[in-house]
JSON list of C-alpha atoms in Angstrom, two decimals:
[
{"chain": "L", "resi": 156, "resn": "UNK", "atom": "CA", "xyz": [107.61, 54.30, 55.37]},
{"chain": "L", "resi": 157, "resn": "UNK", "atom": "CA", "xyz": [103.99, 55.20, 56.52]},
{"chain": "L", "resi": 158, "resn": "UNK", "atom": "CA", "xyz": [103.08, 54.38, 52.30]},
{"chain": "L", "resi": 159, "resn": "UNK", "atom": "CA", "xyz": [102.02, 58.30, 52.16]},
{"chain": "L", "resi": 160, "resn": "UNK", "atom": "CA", "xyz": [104.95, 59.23, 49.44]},
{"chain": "L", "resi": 161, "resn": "UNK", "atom": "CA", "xyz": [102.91, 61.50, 47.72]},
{"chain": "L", "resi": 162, "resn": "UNK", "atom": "CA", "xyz": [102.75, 63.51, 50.25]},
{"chain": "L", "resi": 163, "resn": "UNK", "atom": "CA", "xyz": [106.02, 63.73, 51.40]},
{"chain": "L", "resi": 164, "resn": "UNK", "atom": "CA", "xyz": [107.20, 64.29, 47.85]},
{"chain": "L", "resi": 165, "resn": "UNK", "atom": "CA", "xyz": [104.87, 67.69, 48.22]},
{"chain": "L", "resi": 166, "resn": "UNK", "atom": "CA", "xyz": [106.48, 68.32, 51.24]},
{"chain": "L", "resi": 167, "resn": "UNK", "atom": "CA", "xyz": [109.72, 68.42, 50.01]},
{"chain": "L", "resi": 168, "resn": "UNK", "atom": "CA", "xyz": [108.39, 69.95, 46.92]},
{"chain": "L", "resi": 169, "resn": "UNK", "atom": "CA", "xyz": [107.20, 73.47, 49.39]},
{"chain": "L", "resi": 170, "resn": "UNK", "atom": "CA", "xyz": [110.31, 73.77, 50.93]},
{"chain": "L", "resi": 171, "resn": "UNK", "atom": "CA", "xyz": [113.01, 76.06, 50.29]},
{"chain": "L", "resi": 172, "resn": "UNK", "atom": "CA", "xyz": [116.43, 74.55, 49.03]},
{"chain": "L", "resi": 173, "resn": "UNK", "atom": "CA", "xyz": [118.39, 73.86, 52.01]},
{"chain": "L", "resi": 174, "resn": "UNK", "atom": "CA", "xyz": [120.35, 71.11, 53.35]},
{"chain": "L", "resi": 175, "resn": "UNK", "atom": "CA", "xyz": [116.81, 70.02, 55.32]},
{"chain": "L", "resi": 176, "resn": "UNK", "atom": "CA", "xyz": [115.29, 69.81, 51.99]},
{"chain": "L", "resi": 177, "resn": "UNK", "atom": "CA", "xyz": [118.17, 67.54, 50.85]},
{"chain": "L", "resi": 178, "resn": "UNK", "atom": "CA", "xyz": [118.03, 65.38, 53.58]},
{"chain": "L", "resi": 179, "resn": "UNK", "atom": "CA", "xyz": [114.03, 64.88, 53.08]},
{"chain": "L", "resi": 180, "resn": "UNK", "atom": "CA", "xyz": [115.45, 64.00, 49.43]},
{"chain": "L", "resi": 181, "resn": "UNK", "atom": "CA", "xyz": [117.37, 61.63, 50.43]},
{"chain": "L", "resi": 182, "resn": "UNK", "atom": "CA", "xyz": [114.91, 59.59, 53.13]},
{"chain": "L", "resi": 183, "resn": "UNK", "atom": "CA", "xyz": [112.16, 60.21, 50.27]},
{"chain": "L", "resi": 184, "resn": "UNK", "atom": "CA", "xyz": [114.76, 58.46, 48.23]},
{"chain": "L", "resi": 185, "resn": "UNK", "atom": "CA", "xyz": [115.72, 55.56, 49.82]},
{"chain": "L", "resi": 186, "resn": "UNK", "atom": "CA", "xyz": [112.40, 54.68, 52.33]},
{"chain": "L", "resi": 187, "resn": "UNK", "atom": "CA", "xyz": [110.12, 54.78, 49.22]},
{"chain": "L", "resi": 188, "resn": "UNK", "atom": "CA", "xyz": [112.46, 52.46, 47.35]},
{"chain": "L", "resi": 189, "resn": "UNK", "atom": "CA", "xyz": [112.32, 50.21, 50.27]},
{"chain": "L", "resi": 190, "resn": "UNK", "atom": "CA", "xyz": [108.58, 50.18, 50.31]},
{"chain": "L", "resi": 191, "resn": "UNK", "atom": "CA", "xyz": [108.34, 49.26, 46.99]},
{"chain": "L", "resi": 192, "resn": "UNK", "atom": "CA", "xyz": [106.97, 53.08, 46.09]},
{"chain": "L", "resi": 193, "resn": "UNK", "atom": "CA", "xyz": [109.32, 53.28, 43.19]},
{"chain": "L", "resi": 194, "resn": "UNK", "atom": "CA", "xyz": [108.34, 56.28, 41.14]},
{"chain": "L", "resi": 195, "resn": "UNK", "atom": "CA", "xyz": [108.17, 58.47, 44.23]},
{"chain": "L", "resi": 196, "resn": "UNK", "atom": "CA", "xyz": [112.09, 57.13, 44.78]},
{"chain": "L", "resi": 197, "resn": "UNK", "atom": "CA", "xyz": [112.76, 57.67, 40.89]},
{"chain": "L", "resi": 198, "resn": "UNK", "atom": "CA", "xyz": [111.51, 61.16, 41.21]},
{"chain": "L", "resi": 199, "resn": "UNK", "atom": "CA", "xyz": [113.96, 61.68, 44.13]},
{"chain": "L", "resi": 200, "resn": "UNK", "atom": "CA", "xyz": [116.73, 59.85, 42.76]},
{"chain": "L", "resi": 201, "resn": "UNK", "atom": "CA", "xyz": [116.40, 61.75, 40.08]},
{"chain": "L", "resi": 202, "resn": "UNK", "atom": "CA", "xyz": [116.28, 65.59, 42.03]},
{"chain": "L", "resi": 203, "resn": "UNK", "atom": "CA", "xyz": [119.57, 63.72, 44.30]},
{"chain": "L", "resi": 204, "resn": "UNK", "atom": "CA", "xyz": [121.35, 62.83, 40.68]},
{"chain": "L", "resi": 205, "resn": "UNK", "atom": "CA", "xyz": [121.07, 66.26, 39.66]},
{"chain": "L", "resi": 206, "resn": "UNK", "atom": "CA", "xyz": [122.18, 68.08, 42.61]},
{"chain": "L", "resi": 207, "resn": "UNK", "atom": "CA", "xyz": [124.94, 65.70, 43.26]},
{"chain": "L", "resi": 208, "resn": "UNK", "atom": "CA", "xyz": [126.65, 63.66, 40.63]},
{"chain": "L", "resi": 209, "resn": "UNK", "atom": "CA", "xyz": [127.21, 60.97, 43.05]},
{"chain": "L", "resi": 210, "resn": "UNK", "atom": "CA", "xyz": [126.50, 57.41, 41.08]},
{"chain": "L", "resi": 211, "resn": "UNK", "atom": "CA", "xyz": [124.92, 55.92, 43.90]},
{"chain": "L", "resi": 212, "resn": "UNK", "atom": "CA", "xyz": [122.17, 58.19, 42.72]},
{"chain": "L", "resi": 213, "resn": "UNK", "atom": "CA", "xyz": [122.32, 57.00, 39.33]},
{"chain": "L", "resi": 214, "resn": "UNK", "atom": "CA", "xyz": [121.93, 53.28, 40.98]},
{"chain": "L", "resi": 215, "resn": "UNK", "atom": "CA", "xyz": [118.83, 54.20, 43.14]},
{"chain": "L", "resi": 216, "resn": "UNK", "atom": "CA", "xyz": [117.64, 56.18, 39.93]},
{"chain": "L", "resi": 217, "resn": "UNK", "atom": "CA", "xyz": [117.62, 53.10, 37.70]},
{"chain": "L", "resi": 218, "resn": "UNK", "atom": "CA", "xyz": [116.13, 50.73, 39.93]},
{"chain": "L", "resi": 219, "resn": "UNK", "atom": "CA", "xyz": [113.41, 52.64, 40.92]},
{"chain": "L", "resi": 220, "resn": "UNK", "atom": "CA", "xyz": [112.90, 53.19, 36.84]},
{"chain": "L", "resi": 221, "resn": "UNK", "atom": "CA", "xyz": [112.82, 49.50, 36.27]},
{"chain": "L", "resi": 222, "resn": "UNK", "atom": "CA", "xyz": [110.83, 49.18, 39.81]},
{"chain": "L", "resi": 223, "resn": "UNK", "atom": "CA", "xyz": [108.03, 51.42, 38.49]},
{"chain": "L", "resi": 224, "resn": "UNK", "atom": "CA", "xyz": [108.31, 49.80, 34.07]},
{"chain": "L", "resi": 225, "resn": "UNK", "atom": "CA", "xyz": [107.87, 46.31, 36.24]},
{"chain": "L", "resi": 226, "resn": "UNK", "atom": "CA", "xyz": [104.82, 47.96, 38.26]},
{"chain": "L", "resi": 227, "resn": "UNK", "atom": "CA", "xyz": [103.42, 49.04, 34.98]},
{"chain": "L", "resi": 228, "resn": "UNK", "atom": "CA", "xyz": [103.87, 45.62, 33.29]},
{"chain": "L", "resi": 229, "resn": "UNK", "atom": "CA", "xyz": [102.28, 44.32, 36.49]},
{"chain": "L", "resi": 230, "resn": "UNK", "atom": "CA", "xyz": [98.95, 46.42, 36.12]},
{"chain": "L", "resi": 231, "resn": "UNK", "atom": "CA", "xyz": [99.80, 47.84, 39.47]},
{"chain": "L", "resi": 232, "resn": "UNK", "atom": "CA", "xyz": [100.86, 51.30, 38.07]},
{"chain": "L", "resi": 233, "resn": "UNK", "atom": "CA", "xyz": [98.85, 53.50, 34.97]},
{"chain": "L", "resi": 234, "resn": "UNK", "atom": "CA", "xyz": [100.70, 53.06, 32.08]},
{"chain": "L", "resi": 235, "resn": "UNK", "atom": "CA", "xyz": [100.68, 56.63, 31.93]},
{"chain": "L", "resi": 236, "resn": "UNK", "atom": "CA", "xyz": [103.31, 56.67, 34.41]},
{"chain": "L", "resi": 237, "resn": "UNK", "atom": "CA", "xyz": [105.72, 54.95, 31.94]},
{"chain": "L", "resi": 238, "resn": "UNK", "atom": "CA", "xyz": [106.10, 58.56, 30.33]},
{"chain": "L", "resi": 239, "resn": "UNK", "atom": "CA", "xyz": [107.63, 60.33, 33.07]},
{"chain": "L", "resi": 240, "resn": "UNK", "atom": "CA", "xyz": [110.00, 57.20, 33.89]},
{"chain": "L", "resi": 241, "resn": "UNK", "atom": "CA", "xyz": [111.08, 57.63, 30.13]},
{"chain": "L", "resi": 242, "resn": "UNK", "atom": "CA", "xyz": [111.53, 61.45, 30.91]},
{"chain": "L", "resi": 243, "resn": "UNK", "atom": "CA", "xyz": [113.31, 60.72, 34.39]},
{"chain": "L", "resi": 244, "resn": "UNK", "atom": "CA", "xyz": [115.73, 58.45, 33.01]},
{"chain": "L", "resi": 245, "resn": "UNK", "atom": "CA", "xyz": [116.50, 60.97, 30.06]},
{"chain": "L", "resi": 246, "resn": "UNK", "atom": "CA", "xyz": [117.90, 63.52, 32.72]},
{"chain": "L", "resi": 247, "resn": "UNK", "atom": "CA", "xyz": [121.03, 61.42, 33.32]},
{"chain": "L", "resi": 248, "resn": "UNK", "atom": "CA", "xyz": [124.38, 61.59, 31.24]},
{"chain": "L", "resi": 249, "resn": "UNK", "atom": "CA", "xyz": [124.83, 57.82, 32.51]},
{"chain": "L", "resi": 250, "resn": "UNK", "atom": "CA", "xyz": [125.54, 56.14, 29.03]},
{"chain": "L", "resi": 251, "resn": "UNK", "atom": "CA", "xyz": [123.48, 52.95, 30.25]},
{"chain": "L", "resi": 252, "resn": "UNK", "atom": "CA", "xyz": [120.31, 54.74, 30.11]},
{"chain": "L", "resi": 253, "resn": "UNK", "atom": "CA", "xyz": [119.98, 54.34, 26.24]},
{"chain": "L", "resi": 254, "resn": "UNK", "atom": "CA", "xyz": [119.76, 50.55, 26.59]},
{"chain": "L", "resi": 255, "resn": "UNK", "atom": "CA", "xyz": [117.19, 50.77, 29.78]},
{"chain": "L", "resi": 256, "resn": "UNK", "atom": "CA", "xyz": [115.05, 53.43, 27.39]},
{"chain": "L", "resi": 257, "resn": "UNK", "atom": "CA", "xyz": [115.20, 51.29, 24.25]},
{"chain": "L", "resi": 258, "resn": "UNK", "atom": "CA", "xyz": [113.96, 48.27, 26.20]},
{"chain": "L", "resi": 259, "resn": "UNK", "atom": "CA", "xyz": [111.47, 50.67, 27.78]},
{"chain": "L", "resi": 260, "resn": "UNK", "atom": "CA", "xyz": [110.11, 51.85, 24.37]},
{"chain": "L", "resi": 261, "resn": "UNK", "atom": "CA", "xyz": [109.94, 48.30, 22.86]},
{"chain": "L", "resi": 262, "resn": "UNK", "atom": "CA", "xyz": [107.59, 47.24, 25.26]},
{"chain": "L", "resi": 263, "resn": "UNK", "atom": "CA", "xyz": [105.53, 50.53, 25.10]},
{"chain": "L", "resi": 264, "resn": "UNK", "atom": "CA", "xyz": [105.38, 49.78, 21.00]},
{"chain": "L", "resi": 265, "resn": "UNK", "atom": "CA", "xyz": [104.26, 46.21, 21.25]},
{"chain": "L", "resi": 266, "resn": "UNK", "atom": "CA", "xyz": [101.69, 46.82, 24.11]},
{"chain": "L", "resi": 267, "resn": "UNK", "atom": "CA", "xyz": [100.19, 50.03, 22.06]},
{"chain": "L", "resi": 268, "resn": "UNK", "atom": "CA", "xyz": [100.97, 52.41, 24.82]},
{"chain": "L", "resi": 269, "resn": "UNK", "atom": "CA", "xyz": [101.87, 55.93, 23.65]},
{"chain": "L", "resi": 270, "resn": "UNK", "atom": "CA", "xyz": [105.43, 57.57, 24.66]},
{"chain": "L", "resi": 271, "resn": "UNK", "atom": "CA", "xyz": [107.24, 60.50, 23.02]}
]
């Protein structure tokens, strides 16, 4: 909440798997979401989704993806960054995520940014 998610996301990333670690997941998660610090939440989402198939994860997951593409569009996040959303989103078996990535793409093509 402090707007210091970088460093909490290397926090979590030094710990040892344990059900601390997943708890610091999950307030990573969900605090950086509500500060707006979406791509910090969509890389926890994303760990959470993984770990636990519960779709609530898939939910956070997807809005902080389209949190961080709207940052991007914004100017307010590199357009860098739209690369690892693209990657993020790919780890999910969630069939709506081929929509969200073609949308994704189509922007990326128009506005000359480079994805794979």
């Amino acid at each position: 909440m402090n707007r210091k998610a970088r460093l909490a996301w290397e926090l979590y990333l030094k710990m040892e798997t344990s059900d601390e670690s997943f708890s610091l997941l999950q307030l990573i998660a969900n605090d950086c979401y509500k500060m707006g610090q979406f791509y910090y939440a969509a890389k926890a989402f994303d760990v959470l989704e993984r770990l636990d198939p519960n779709p609530e994860y898939w939910e956070g997951k997807r809005g902080a993806c389209v949190g961080v593409f709207q940052q991007i569009i914004a100017g307010h996040e590199p357009r860098e960054t739209l690369r690892d959303i693209l990657q993020i989103l790919r780890n999910t078996g969630n069939p709506q995520v081929e929509y969200i990535i073609r949308v994704m793409k189509k922007w990326a093509k128009d506005n000359r940014v480079p994805v794979s």
